[in-house]
Amino acid sequence: MATLPVPLHAWSTHQTVIGLPAPADKRTSLPVSNSTKSFWFTDADVRPVPHEGSEGPVTDGADICIIGSGITGVSAAYHLSRAFSGDNSLAASLGRPVKAVLFEAREFCSGATGTNGGHLTAHKFGEFRRWQKELGQEEAMRALEIEQYTVKELTRILKENGKEEYVDLTHGGRLMLMFSEQELTETKADYEAAKSAGADMTGVEWLSKEEVWRRYGAPYPAVLIPGNNLWPLKAVSVLYNLAQNSSANFSLNLHTRTPVTSISPIEASNAVANSPFPRRHTLTTPRGPVTCSYVLHATNAYASHLLPHLAGPNGIVPTRGQIIAVRASVPAKELSDVGGTGNEGFEYWFPRPVKSDAEETPLVIVGGGREVAKGFELYETDDSVINKDVGVALRAFLPATFPEKYDAEQDPEMEWTGIMGYTHSGDPFVGPVVDKGQRGDNPAYDGQFIAAGYAGHGMPRAFACAEAVVGMIVADIQGKMWSPPSWLPRGYLTQHKDASQTG
Ligand SMILES: Cc1cc2nc3c(=O)[nH]c(=O)nc-3n(C[C@H](O)[C@H](O)[C@H](O)COP(=O)(O)OP(=O)(O)OC[C@H]3O[C@@H](n4cnc5c(N)ncnc54)[C@H](O)[C@@H]3O)c2cc1C
């Protein structure tokens, strides 16, 4: 068995390090403007184009301003469009469509969503025993349900709109390789706990070392779970176009290369009455100010730039991830379309579908390796930079794991980084912006909401979190009570968190 290029059992150290007091300047920077380019930007057949809405005047006021054009922000626009397309009462009372604007600091969807590993896979049992112990059985079940729900909804939308092929959606599953006896024992215990609690284990298959070697070419035991891979940027563009073309009751504008640099409250006495809801916030951008009634922070890793109380270990910690795109040394039929993870999920990979005869062997997207970096790449916000040590580990990982399928001498065709938003618990912040460090309510945050911080596992959660937060905004607009969907873990809600005790 070849020596793996990454240390095993690093996750517990990761959790210790992320809990340490933050560096002095812990508030996140804005996204850098010269990021590395991911594979997902190599196809021009994507609308909107990357820099759409980057020129000309900015929108003159909006009802809802969404900051961030990743899967969270665009899903929010999609859910808003659905909420208002069937109900023209608000548009009728305004005498115009409900207006939403998406602000993006750089190119459309160029944050974590546009740089990620392309896995759309719901946990089948995840860290079930920890969730059970820390949060209780009901919450542990919801942590699984939200992911099943998200994957089901996203794949349904893609299918119903005939976009499965456009986004290269694959259903091959995820092979979770177990590199040590300890990892195998713990994963089996999570599986058994979730199964006993009634979680649906359809499609889960445990494989011996010999079976994995025979089928896939890696000398480790594994568990195969249902899972999908896709082209994340294209999937988000599908949602964007559905939102934009939804109905005359809703309008959506996109401003790329337009960072929001600050948000200030509009004094109630100065608020321009805009029945049924007044403008409450001024968003400052280099292209001019924009006033709006509601703000949704869909800024993920960068949330603390505008919300400094979310900086540090109890908030959202920016974390740099790195990926290479490298050719396998065998044809697709010898590789299968299964994606995989290894080493407690630090490494992940999937072979892209082969689209033409000219491609003799598949291109494989492989990410991870940050456990070889000092500090796990935590608090790194610069995705114009490649970490050399991480790159060395990534190049060696697949050849060491699947010795007959990859060649260690093969150079990657592309390499890039992207910034994830980690939280200590692994759960995102979803709901009204709450700063418990302030005594009493802070009126500056009235009408501000957030869905962010998916800890590197956002594809099967962000769409549903955006749905939940949009539900809150729409209920507030309509003067109704909001009740959480059955699948939403209550622990995700901002009201249940306290990010103020930051280090
Ligand atoms: C390398 C890497 C690999 C990953 N692999 C996977 C994977 O395979 N599967 C999975 O489930 N998850 C994966 N993730 C995590 C997943 O991509 C994220 O959880 C998810 O995309 C988060 O979506 P988002 O919309 O909340 O954030 P983002 O996609 O990061 O969107 C936030 C956007 O906000 C913009 N922004 C920030 N601040 C401002 C501001 N002040 N003004 C204007 N715009 C602003 C940013 O430029 C960015 O485009 C990975 C992430 C990375 C980086």
PDB file of N, CA, C and O and ligand atoms in Angstrom, residues 30-31 67-73 103-107 109-120 174 258-261 298-302 305-306 319 321-323 348 416-420 451-452 454-460 462, ligand 1:
ATOM      1  N   LEU A  30     -12.648  42.002   2.111  1.00  0.00           N
ATOM      2  CA  LEU A  30     -13.525  41.764   0.956  1.00  0.00           C
ATOM      3  C   LEU A  30     -12.852  40.722   0.065  1.00  0.00           C
ATOM      4  O   LEU A  30     -11.638  40.518   0.151  1.00  0.00           O
ATOM      5  N   PRO A  31     -13.612  40.059  -0.813  1.00  0.00           N
ATOM      6  CA  PRO A  31     -12.968  39.108  -1.742  1.00  0.00           C
ATOM      7  C   PRO A  31     -11.902  39.822  -2.578  1.00  0.00           C
ATOM      8  O   PRO A  31     -12.125  40.961  -3.007  1.00  0.00           O
ATOM      9  N   ILE A  67     -26.728  40.303  -0.898  1.00  0.00           N
ATOM     10  CA  ILE A  67     -25.279  40.508  -1.078  1.00  0.00           C
ATOM     11  C   ILE A  67     -24.635  39.141  -1.242  1.00  0.00           C
ATOM     12  O   ILE A  67     -24.645  38.325  -0.314  1.00  0.00           O
ATOM     13  N   GLY A  68     -24.087  38.891  -2.440  1.00  0.00           N
ATOM     14  CA  GLY A  68     -23.451  37.603  -2.724  1.00  0.00           C
ATOM     15  C   GLY A  68     -24.222  36.831  -3.774  1.00  0.00           C
ATOM     16  O   GLY A  68     -25.435  36.616  -3.638  1.00  0.00           O
ATOM     17  N   SER A  69     -23.526  36.409  -4.841  1.00  0.00           N
ATOM     18  CA  SER A  69     -24.211  35.715  -5.950  1.00  0.00           C
ATOM     19  C   SER A  69     -23.811  34.247  -6.045  1.00  0.00           C
ATOM     20  O   SER A  69     -23.763  33.682  -7.128  1.00  0.00           O
ATOM     21  N   GLY A  70     -23.518  33.630  -4.902  1.00  0.00           N
ATOM     22  CA  GLY A  70     -23.275  32.181  -4.893  1.00  0.00           C
ATOM     23  C   GLY A  70     -24.597  31.444  -4.812  1.00  0.00           C
ATOM     24  O   GLY A  70     -25.679  32.016  -5.031  1.00  0.00           O
ATOM     25  N   ILE A  71     -24.527  30.168  -4.460  1.00  0.00           N
ATOM     26  CA  ILE A  71     -25.764  29.377  -4.440  1.00  0.00           C
ATOM     27  C   ILE A  71     -26.750  29.908  -3.407  1.00  0.00           C
ATOM     28  O   ILE A  71     -27.970  29.851  -3.620  1.00  0.00           O
ATOM     29  N   THR A  72     -26.270  30.504  -2.314  1.00  0.00           N
ATOM     30  CA  THR A  72     -27.212  31.044  -1.317  1.00  0.00           C
ATOM     31  C   THR A  72     -27.952  32.256  -1.873  1.00  0.00           C
ATOM     32  O   THR A  72     -29.194  32.302  -1.844  1.00  0.00           O
ATOM     33  N   GLY A  73     -27.200  33.239  -2.374  1.00  0.00           N
ATOM     34  CA  GLY A  73     -27.836  34.471  -2.843  1.00  0.00           C
ATOM     35  C   GLY A  73     -28.763  34.221  -4.014  1.00  0.00           C
ATOM     36  O   GLY A  73     -29.889  34.740  -4.074  1.00  0.00           O
ATOM     37  N   PHE A 103     -25.968  41.848  -5.371  1.00  0.00           N
ATOM     38  CA  PHE A 103     -24.652  42.498  -5.448  1.00  0.00           C
ATOM     39  C   PHE A 103     -23.565  41.431  -5.385  1.00  0.00           C
ATOM     40  O   PHE A 103     -23.632  40.542  -4.533  1.00  0.00           O
ATOM     41  N   GLU A 104     -22.602  41.552  -6.245  1.00  0.00           N
ATOM     42  CA  GLU A 104     -21.490  40.594  -6.240  1.00  0.00           C
ATOM     43  C   GLU A 104     -20.176  41.373  -6.334  1.00  0.00           C
ATOM     44  O   GLU A 104     -20.003  42.193  -7.223  1.00  0.00           O
ATOM     45  N   ALA A 105     -19.278  41.098  -5.386  1.00  0.00           N
ATOM     46  CA  ALA A 105     -18.018  41.848  -5.320  1.00  0.00           C
ATOM     47  C   ALA A 105     -17.179  41.668  -6.579  1.00  0.00           C
ATOM     48  O   ALA A 105     -16.471  42.581  -7.000  1.00  0.00           O
ATOM     49  N   ARG A 106     -17.228  40.484  -7.199  1.00  0.00           N
ATOM     50  CA  ARG A 106     -16.399  40.278  -8.396  1.00  0.00           C
ATOM     51  C   ARG A 106     -17.246  39.670  -9.495  1.00  0.00           C
ATOM     52  O   ARG A 106     -18.262  40.266  -9.843  1.00  0.00           O
ATOM     53  N   GLU A 107     -16.901  38.507 -10.103  1.00  0.00           N
ATOM     54  CA  GLU A 107     -17.719  37.962 -11.193  1.00  0.00           C
ATOM     55  C   GLU A 107     -18.880  37.150 -10.603  1.00  0.00           C
ATOM     56  O   GLU A 107     -18.792  36.662  -9.475  1.00  0.00           O
ATOM     57  N   CYS A 109     -21.076  34.526  -9.240  1.00  0.00           N
ATOM     58  CA  CYS A 109     -20.839  33.198  -8.662  1.00  0.00           C
ATOM     59  C   CYS A 109     -19.359  32.805  -8.611  1.00  0.00           C
ATOM     60  O   CYS A 109     -19.011  31.663  -8.869  1.00  0.00           O
ATOM     61  N   SER A 110     -18.517  33.759  -8.283  1.00  0.00           N
ATOM     62  CA  SER A 110     -17.078  33.451  -8.288  1.00  0.00           C
ATOM     63  C   SER A 110     -16.530  33.150  -6.896  1.00  0.00           C
ATOM     64  O   SER A 110     -15.322  33.060  -6.714  1.00  0.00           O
ATOM     65  N   GLY A 111     -17.421  33.015  -5.898  1.00  0.00           N
ATOM     66  CA  GLY A 111     -16.964  32.663  -4.546  1.00  0.00           C
ATOM     67  C   GLY A 111     -16.827  31.154  -4.407  1.00  0.00           C
ATOM     68  O   GLY A 111     -16.457  30.452  -5.368  1.00  0.00           O
ATOM     69  N   ALA A 112     -17.159  30.640  -3.230  1.00  0.00           N
ATOM     70  CA  ALA A 112     -16.997  29.199  -2.979  1.00  0.00           C
ATOM     71  C   ALA A 112     -17.770  28.364  -3.997  1.00  0.00           C
ATOM     72  O   ALA A 112     -17.281  27.335  -4.479  1.00  0.00           O
ATOM     73  N   THR A 113     -18.974  28.828  -4.364  1.00  0.00           N
ATOM     74  CA  THR A 113     -19.794  28.017  -5.272  1.00  0.00           C
ATOM     75  C   THR A 113     -19.121  27.832  -6.633  1.00  0.00           C
ATOM     76  O   THR A 113     -19.219  26.756  -7.226  1.00  0.00           O
ATOM     77  N   GLY A 114     -18.480  28.879  -7.104  1.00  0.00           N
ATOM     78  CA  GLY A 114     -17.850  28.809  -8.431  1.00  0.00           C
ATOM     79  C   GLY A 114     -16.452  28.227  -8.391  1.00  0.00           C
ATOM     80  O   GLY A 114     -15.777  28.159  -9.428  1.00  0.00           O
ATOM     81  N   THR A 115     -15.997  27.826  -7.216  1.00  0.00           N
ATOM     82  CA  THR A 115     -14.635  27.278  -7.127  1.00  0.00           C
ATOM     83  C   THR A 115     -14.638  25.921  -6.433  1.00  0.00           C
ATOM     84  O   THR A 115     -13.580  25.390  -6.095  1.00  0.00           O
ATOM     85  N   ASN A 116     -15.808  25.364  -6.202  1.00  0.00           N
ATOM     86  CA  ASN A 116     -15.846  24.183  -5.324  1.00  0.00           C
ATOM     87  C   ASN A 116     -15.602  22.865  -6.066  1.00  0.00           C
ATOM     88  O   ASN A 116     -15.237  22.836  -7.246  1.00  0.00           O
ATOM     89  N   GLY A 117     -15.836  21.764  -5.328  1.00  0.00           N
ATOM     90  CA  GLY A 117     -15.516  20.445  -5.870  1.00  0.00           C
ATOM     91  C   GLY A 117     -16.634  19.808  -6.666  1.00  0.00           C
ATOM     92  O   GLY A 117     -16.466  18.705  -7.192  1.00  0.00           O
ATOM     93  N   GLY A 118     -17.801  20.469  -6.732  1.00  0.00           N
ATOM     94  CA  GLY A 118     -18.903  19.982  -7.563  1.00  0.00           C
ATOM     95  C   GLY A 118     -19.713  18.841  -6.972  1.00  0.00           C
ATOM     96  O   GLY A 118     -20.537  18.244  -7.661  1.00  0.00           O
ATOM     97  N   HIS A 119     -19.511  18.548  -5.697  1.00  0.00           N
ATOM     98  CA  HIS A 119     -20.277  17.452  -5.074  1.00  0.00           C
ATOM     99  C   HIS A 119     -21.617  17.978  -4.577  1.00  0.00           C
ATOM    100  O   HIS A 119     -21.663  18.964  -3.836  1.00  0.00           O
ATOM    101  N   LEU A 120     -22.681  17.305  -4.971  1.00  0.00           N
ATOM    102  CA  LEU A 120     -24.011  17.607  -4.431  1.00  0.00           C
ATOM    103  C   LEU A 120     -24.496  16.320  -3.773  1.00  0.00           C
ATOM    104  O   LEU A 120     -25.237  15.538  -4.357  1.00  0.00           O
ATOM    105  N   ARG A 174     -21.243   8.397  -3.843  1.00  0.00           N
ATOM    106  CA  ARG A 174     -19.987   8.810  -3.205  1.00  0.00           C
ATOM    107  C   ARG A 174     -19.378   7.623  -2.480  1.00  0.00           C
ATOM    108  O   ARG A 174     -20.018   7.001  -1.636  1.00  0.00           O
ATOM    109  N   THR A 258     -19.255  44.735  -7.869  1.00  0.00           N
ATOM    110  CA  THR A 258     -19.850  45.797  -7.053  1.00  0.00           C
ATOM    111  C   THR A 258     -19.872  45.356  -5.589  1.00  0.00           C
ATOM    112  O   THR A 258     -20.910  44.918  -5.069  1.00  0.00           O
ATOM    113  N   PRO A 259     -18.731  45.475  -4.907  1.00  0.00           N
ATOM    114  CA  PRO A 259     -18.728  45.084  -3.494  1.00  0.00           C
ATOM    115  C   PRO A 259     -19.552  46.046  -2.640  1.00  0.00           C
ATOM    116  O   PRO A 259     -19.519  47.256  -2.878  1.00  0.00           O
ATOM    117  N   VAL A 260     -20.275  45.497  -1.706  1.00  0.00           N
ATOM    118  CA  VAL A 260     -20.932  46.347  -0.701  1.00  0.00           C
ATOM    119  C   VAL A 260     -19.898  46.577   0.383  1.00  0.00           C
ATOM    120  O   VAL A 260     -19.390  45.616   0.983  1.00  0.00           O
ATOM    121  N   THR A 261     -19.557  47.837   0.611  1.00  0.00           N
ATOM    122  CA  THR A 261     -18.451  48.113   1.541  1.00  0.00           C
ATOM    123  C   THR A 261     -18.945  48.478   2.937  1.00  0.00           C
ATOM    124  O   THR A 261     -18.197  48.354   3.897  1.00  0.00           O
ATOM    125  N   ALA A 298     -25.579  37.049   1.981  1.00  0.00           N
ATOM    126  CA  ALA A 298     -25.292  35.718   1.425  1.00  0.00           C
ATOM    127  C   ALA A 298     -23.807  35.701   1.062  1.00  0.00           C
ATOM    128  O   ALA A 298     -23.408  35.289  -0.020  1.00  0.00           O
ATOM    129  N   THR A 299     -23.005  36.162   1.995  1.00  0.00           N
ATOM    130  CA  THR A 299     -21.582  36.429   1.751  1.00  0.00           C
ATOM    131  C   THR A 299     -20.676  35.322   2.287  1.00  0.00           C
ATOM    132  O   THR A 299     -19.453  35.431   2.177  1.00  0.00           O
ATOM    133  N   ASN A 300     -21.257  34.321   2.895  1.00  0.00           N
ATOM    134  CA  ASN A 300     -20.536  33.128   3.362  1.00  0.00           C
ATOM    135  C   ASN A 300     -19.235  33.457   4.107  1.00  0.00           C
ATOM    136  O   ASN A 300     -19.289  34.078   5.161  1.00  0.00           O
ATOM    137  N   ALA A 301     -18.081  33.091   3.544  1.00  0.00           N
ATOM    138  CA  ALA A 301     -16.807  33.262   4.251  1.00  0.00           C
ATOM    139  C   ALA A 301     -16.548  34.717   4.639  1.00  0.00           C
ATOM    140  O   ALA A 301     -15.843  34.990   5.613  1.00  0.00           O
ATOM    141  N   TYR A 302     -17.099  35.638   3.841  1.00  0.00           N
ATOM    142  CA  TYR A 302     -16.765  37.053   4.003  1.00  0.00           C
ATOM    143  C   TYR A 302     -17.754  37.791   4.901  1.00  0.00           C
ATOM    144  O   TYR A 302     -17.734  39.014   4.992  1.00  0.00           O
ATOM    145  N   HIS A 305     -17.023  40.838   7.210  1.00  0.00           N
ATOM    146  CA  HIS A 305     -16.599  42.154   6.720  1.00  0.00           C
ATOM    147  C   HIS A 305     -17.694  43.185   7.001  1.00  0.00           C
ATOM    148  O   HIS A 305     -17.410  44.298   7.437  1.00  0.00           O
ATOM    149  N   LEU A 306     -18.939  42.802   6.768  1.00  0.00           N
ATOM    150  CA  LEU A 306     -20.058  43.718   7.010  1.00  0.00           C
ATOM    151  C   LEU A 306     -20.676  43.502   8.390  1.00  0.00           C
ATOM    152  O   LEU A 306     -21.392  44.370   8.887  1.00  0.00           O
ATOM    153  N   THR A 319     -11.754  30.096   5.231  1.00  0.00           N
ATOM    154  CA  THR A 319     -10.833  28.953   5.164  1.00  0.00           C
ATOM    155  C   THR A 319     -10.558  28.638   3.694  1.00  0.00           C
ATOM    156  O   THR A 319     -11.499  28.394   2.939  1.00  0.00           O
ATOM    157  N   GLY A 321      -9.671  26.617   0.494  1.00  0.00           N
ATOM    158  CA  GLY A 321      -9.647  25.262  -0.055  1.00  0.00           C
ATOM    159  C   GLY A 321      -8.928  25.275  -1.394  1.00  0.00           C
ATOM    160  O   GLY A 321      -8.902  26.306  -2.080  1.00  0.00           O
ATOM    161  N   GLN A 322      -8.343  24.147  -1.768  1.00  0.00           N
ATOM    162  CA  GLN A 322      -7.557  24.078  -3.013  1.00  0.00           C
ATOM    163  C   GLN A 322      -7.944  22.857  -3.825  1.00  0.00           C
ATOM    164  O   GLN A 322      -8.248  21.793  -3.253  1.00  0.00           O
ATOM    165  N   ILE A 323      -7.931  23.026  -5.132  1.00  0.00           N
ATOM    166  CA  ILE A 323      -8.383  21.947  -6.027  1.00  0.00           C
ATOM    167  C   ILE A 323      -7.456  21.858  -7.235  1.00  0.00           C
ATOM    168  O   ILE A 323      -6.968  22.882  -7.720  1.00  0.00           O
ATOM    169  N   TYR A 348     -11.504  14.971  -1.503  1.00  0.00           N
ATOM    170  CA  TYR A 348     -12.714  14.643  -2.268  1.00  0.00           C
ATOM    171  C   TYR A 348     -12.361  14.710  -3.746  1.00  0.00           C
ATOM    172  O   TYR A 348     -11.490  15.484  -4.156  1.00  0.00           O
ATOM    173  N   TRP A 416      -6.615  25.695  -8.545  1.00  0.00           N
ATOM    174  CA  TRP A 416      -7.204  26.944  -8.059  1.00  0.00           C
ATOM    175  C   TRP A 416      -7.530  26.849  -6.571  1.00  0.00           C
ATOM    176  O   TRP A 416      -7.470  25.770  -5.983  1.00  0.00           O
ATOM    177  N   THR A 417      -7.857  27.986  -6.005  1.00  0.00           N
ATOM    178  CA  THR A 417      -8.299  28.021  -4.609  1.00  0.00           C
ATOM    179  C   THR A 417      -9.634  28.758  -4.513  1.00  0.00           C
ATOM    180  O   THR A 417     -10.038  29.470  -5.429  1.00  0.00           O
ATOM    181  N   GLY A 418     -10.318  28.561  -3.404  1.00  0.00           N
ATOM    182  CA  GLY A 418     -11.585  29.249  -3.119  1.00  0.00           C
ATOM    183  C   GLY A 418     -11.728  29.330  -1.605  1.00  0.00           C
ATOM    184  O   GLY A 418     -11.067  28.588  -0.875  1.00  0.00           O
ATOM    185  N   ILE A 419     -12.579  30.222  -1.158  1.00  0.00           N
ATOM    186  CA  ILE A 419     -12.674  30.464   0.284  1.00  0.00           C
ATOM    187  C   ILE A 419     -13.996  29.941   0.847  1.00  0.00           C
ATOM    188  O   ILE A 419     -15.073  30.353   0.416  1.00  0.00           O
ATOM    189  N   MET A 420     -13.870  29.021   1.808  1.00  0.00           N
ATOM    190  CA  MET A 420     -15.051  28.449   2.471  1.00  0.00           C
ATOM    191  C   MET A 420     -15.327  29.239   3.751  1.00  0.00           C
ATOM    192  O   MET A 420     -14.451  29.920   4.274  1.00  0.00           O
ATOM    193  N   ALA A 451     -27.764  34.023   5.668  1.00  0.00           N
ATOM    194  CA  ALA A 451     -27.665  32.562   5.513  1.00  0.00           C
ATOM    195  C   ALA A 451     -26.226  32.337   5.047  1.00  0.00           C
ATOM    196  O   ALA A 451     -25.880  32.661   3.904  1.00  0.00           O
ATOM    197  N   ALA A 452     -25.383  31.809   5.924  1.00  0.00           N
ATOM    198  CA  ALA A 452     -23.948  31.720   5.611  1.00  0.00           C
ATOM    199  C   ALA A 452     -23.242  30.790   6.586  1.00  0.00           C
ATOM    200  O   ALA A 452     -23.736  30.567   7.692  1.00  0.00           O
ATOM    201  N   TYR A 454     -21.284  27.406   5.804  1.00  0.00           N
ATOM    202  CA  TYR A 454     -21.658  25.993   5.628  1.00  0.00           C
ATOM    203  C   TYR A 454     -20.503  25.021   5.865  1.00  0.00           C
ATOM    204  O   TYR A 454     -20.631  23.829   5.584  1.00  0.00           O
ATOM    205  N   ALA A 455     -19.366  25.560   6.307  1.00  0.00           N
ATOM    206  CA  ALA A 455     -18.244  24.695   6.681  1.00  0.00           C
ATOM    207  C   ALA A 455     -17.855  23.709   5.566  1.00  0.00           C
ATOM    208  O   ALA A 455     -17.694  22.510   5.815  1.00  0.00           O
ATOM    209  N   GLY A 456     -17.743  24.229   4.351  1.00  0.00           N
ATOM    210  CA  GLY A 456     -17.275  23.387   3.244  1.00  0.00           C
ATOM    211  C   GLY A 456     -18.286  22.363   2.775  1.00  0.00           C
ATOM    212  O   GLY A 456     -17.953  21.464   1.999  1.00  0.00           O
ATOM    213  N   HIS A 457     -19.534  22.498   3.224  1.00  0.00           N
ATOM    214  CA  HIS A 457     -20.550  21.498   2.863  1.00  0.00           C
ATOM    215  C   HIS A 457     -21.863  22.243   2.591  1.00  0.00           C
ATOM    216  O   HIS A 457     -22.871  22.034   3.277  1.00  0.00           O
ATOM    217  N   GLY A 458     -21.804  23.113   1.573  1.00  0.00           N
ATOM    218  CA  GLY A 458     -22.949  23.993   1.332  1.00  0.00           C
ATOM    219  C   GLY A 458     -23.880  23.551   0.223  1.00  0.00           C
ATOM    220  O   GLY A 458     -25.055  23.913   0.213  1.00  0.00           O
ATOM    221  N   MET A 459     -23.367  22.757  -0.720  1.00  0.00           N
ATOM    222  CA  MET A 459     -24.212  22.423  -1.867  1.00  0.00           C
ATOM    223  C   MET A 459     -25.496  21.704  -1.443  1.00  0.00           C
ATOM    224  O   MET A 459     -26.561  21.998  -1.975  1.00  0.00           O
ATOM    225  N   PRO A 460     -25.434  20.788  -0.471  1.00  0.00           N
ATOM    226  CA  PRO A 460     -26.690  20.146  -0.067  1.00  0.00           C
ATOM    227  C   PRO A 460     -27.420  20.882   1.062  1.00  0.00           C
ATOM    228  O   PRO A 460     -28.288  20.292   1.704  1.00  0.00           O
ATOM    229  N   ALA A 462     -27.381  24.970   1.206  1.00  0.00           N
ATOM    230  CA  ALA A 462     -27.583  26.407   1.006  1.00  0.00           C
ATOM    231  C   ALA A 462     -28.938  26.738   0.385  1.00  0.00           C
ATOM    232  O   ALA A 462     -29.592  27.714   0.769  1.00  0.00           O
TER     233      ALA A 462
HETATM  234  C1  LIG B   1     -12.389  24.672  -2.772  1.00  0.00           C
HETATM  235  C2  LIG B   1     -13.796  24.396  -2.293  1.00  0.00           C
HETATM  236  C3  LIG B   1     -14.364  23.139  -2.465  1.00  0.00           C
HETATM  237  C4  LIG B   1     -15.653  22.877  -2.023  1.00  0.00           C
HETATM  238  N1  LIG B   1     -16.259  21.704  -2.352  1.00  0.00           N
HETATM  239  C5  LIG B   1     -17.551  21.501  -2.034  1.00  0.00           C
HETATM  240  C6  LIG B   1     -18.239  20.382  -2.502  1.00  0.00           C
HETATM  241  O1  LIG B   1     -17.718  19.612  -3.303  1.00  0.00           O
HETATM  242  N2  LIG B   1     -19.513  20.165  -2.071  1.00  0.00           N
HETATM  243  C7  LIG B   1     -20.110  21.023  -1.212  1.00  0.00           C
HETATM  244  O2  LIG B   1     -21.240  20.770  -0.786  1.00  0.00           O
HETATM  245  N3  LIG B   1     -19.515  22.148  -0.838  1.00  0.00           N
HETATM  246  C8  LIG B   1     -18.261  22.418  -1.231  1.00  0.00           C
HETATM  247  N4  LIG B   1     -17.646  23.575  -0.875  1.00  0.00           N
HETATM  248  C9  LIG B   1     -18.409  24.534  -0.081  1.00  0.00           C
HETATM  249  C10 LIG B   1     -19.487  25.208  -0.924  1.00  0.00           C
HETATM  250  O3  LIG B   1     -18.925  25.617  -2.146  1.00  0.00           O
HETATM  251  C11 LIG B   1     -20.047  26.399  -0.150  1.00  0.00           C
HETATM  252  O4  LIG B   1     -20.539  25.955   1.095  1.00  0.00           O
HETATM  253  C12 LIG B   1     -21.182  27.073  -0.884  1.00  0.00           C
HETATM  254  O5  LIG B   1     -20.851  27.253  -2.228  1.00  0.00           O
HETATM  255  C13 LIG B   1     -21.483  28.405  -0.223  1.00  0.00           C
HETATM  256  O6  LIG B   1     -22.323  29.138  -1.068  1.00  0.00           O
HETATM  257  P1  LIG B   1     -22.615  30.648  -0.747  1.00  0.00           P
HETATM  258  O7  LIG B   1     -23.458  31.176  -1.819  1.00  0.00           O
HETATM  259  O8  LIG B   1     -23.111  30.783   0.640  1.00  0.00           O
HETATM  260  O9  LIG B   1     -21.189  31.345  -0.746  1.00  0.00           O
HETATM  261  P2  LIG B   1     -20.287  31.809  -1.976  1.00  0.00           P
HETATM  262  O10 LIG B   1     -20.449  30.942  -3.136  1.00  0.00           O
HETATM  263  O11 LIG B   1     -18.915  32.015  -1.437  1.00  0.00           O
HETATM  264  O12 LIG B   1     -20.926  33.196  -2.362  1.00  0.00           O
HETATM  265  C14 LIG B   1     -20.709  34.360  -1.593  1.00  0.00           C
HETATM  266  C15 LIG B   1     -20.471  35.478  -2.585  1.00  0.00           C
HETATM  267  O13 LIG B   1     -20.505  36.721  -1.897  1.00  0.00           O
HETATM  268  C16 LIG B   1     -19.589  37.600  -2.526  1.00  0.00           C
HETATM  269  N5  LIG B   1     -19.312  38.646  -1.539  1.00  0.00           N
HETATM  270  C17 LIG B   1     -18.730  38.511  -0.343  1.00  0.00           C
HETATM  271  N6  LIG B   1     -18.703  39.696   0.304  1.00  0.00           N
HETATM  272  C18 LIG B   1     -19.304  40.593  -0.514  1.00  0.00           C
HETATM  273  C19 LIG B   1     -19.602  41.979  -0.396  1.00  0.00           C
HETATM  274  N7  LIG B   1     -19.289  42.692   0.712  1.00  0.00           N
HETATM  275  N8  LIG B   1     -20.226  42.594  -1.434  1.00  0.00           N
HETATM  276  C20 LIG B   1     -20.585  41.898  -2.558  1.00  0.00           C
HETATM  277  N9  LIG B   1     -20.321  40.569  -2.700  1.00  0.00           N
HETATM  278  C21 LIG B   1     -19.696  39.928  -1.693  1.00  0.00           C
HETATM  279  C22 LIG B   1     -18.416  36.701  -2.843  1.00  0.00           C
HETATM  280  O14 LIG B   1     -17.604  37.241  -3.869  1.00  0.00           O
HETATM  281  C23 LIG B   1     -19.111  35.409  -3.258  1.00  0.00           C
HETATM  282  O15 LIG B   1     -19.293  35.318  -4.654  1.00  0.00           O
HETATM  283  C24 LIG B   1     -16.371  23.893  -1.326  1.00  0.00           C
HETATM  284  C25 LIG B   1     -15.820  25.158  -1.186  1.00  0.00           C
HETATM  285  C26 LIG B   1     -14.551  25.426  -1.681  1.00  0.00           C
HETATM  286  C27 LIG B   1     -13.985  26.817  -1.569  1.00  0.00           C
END
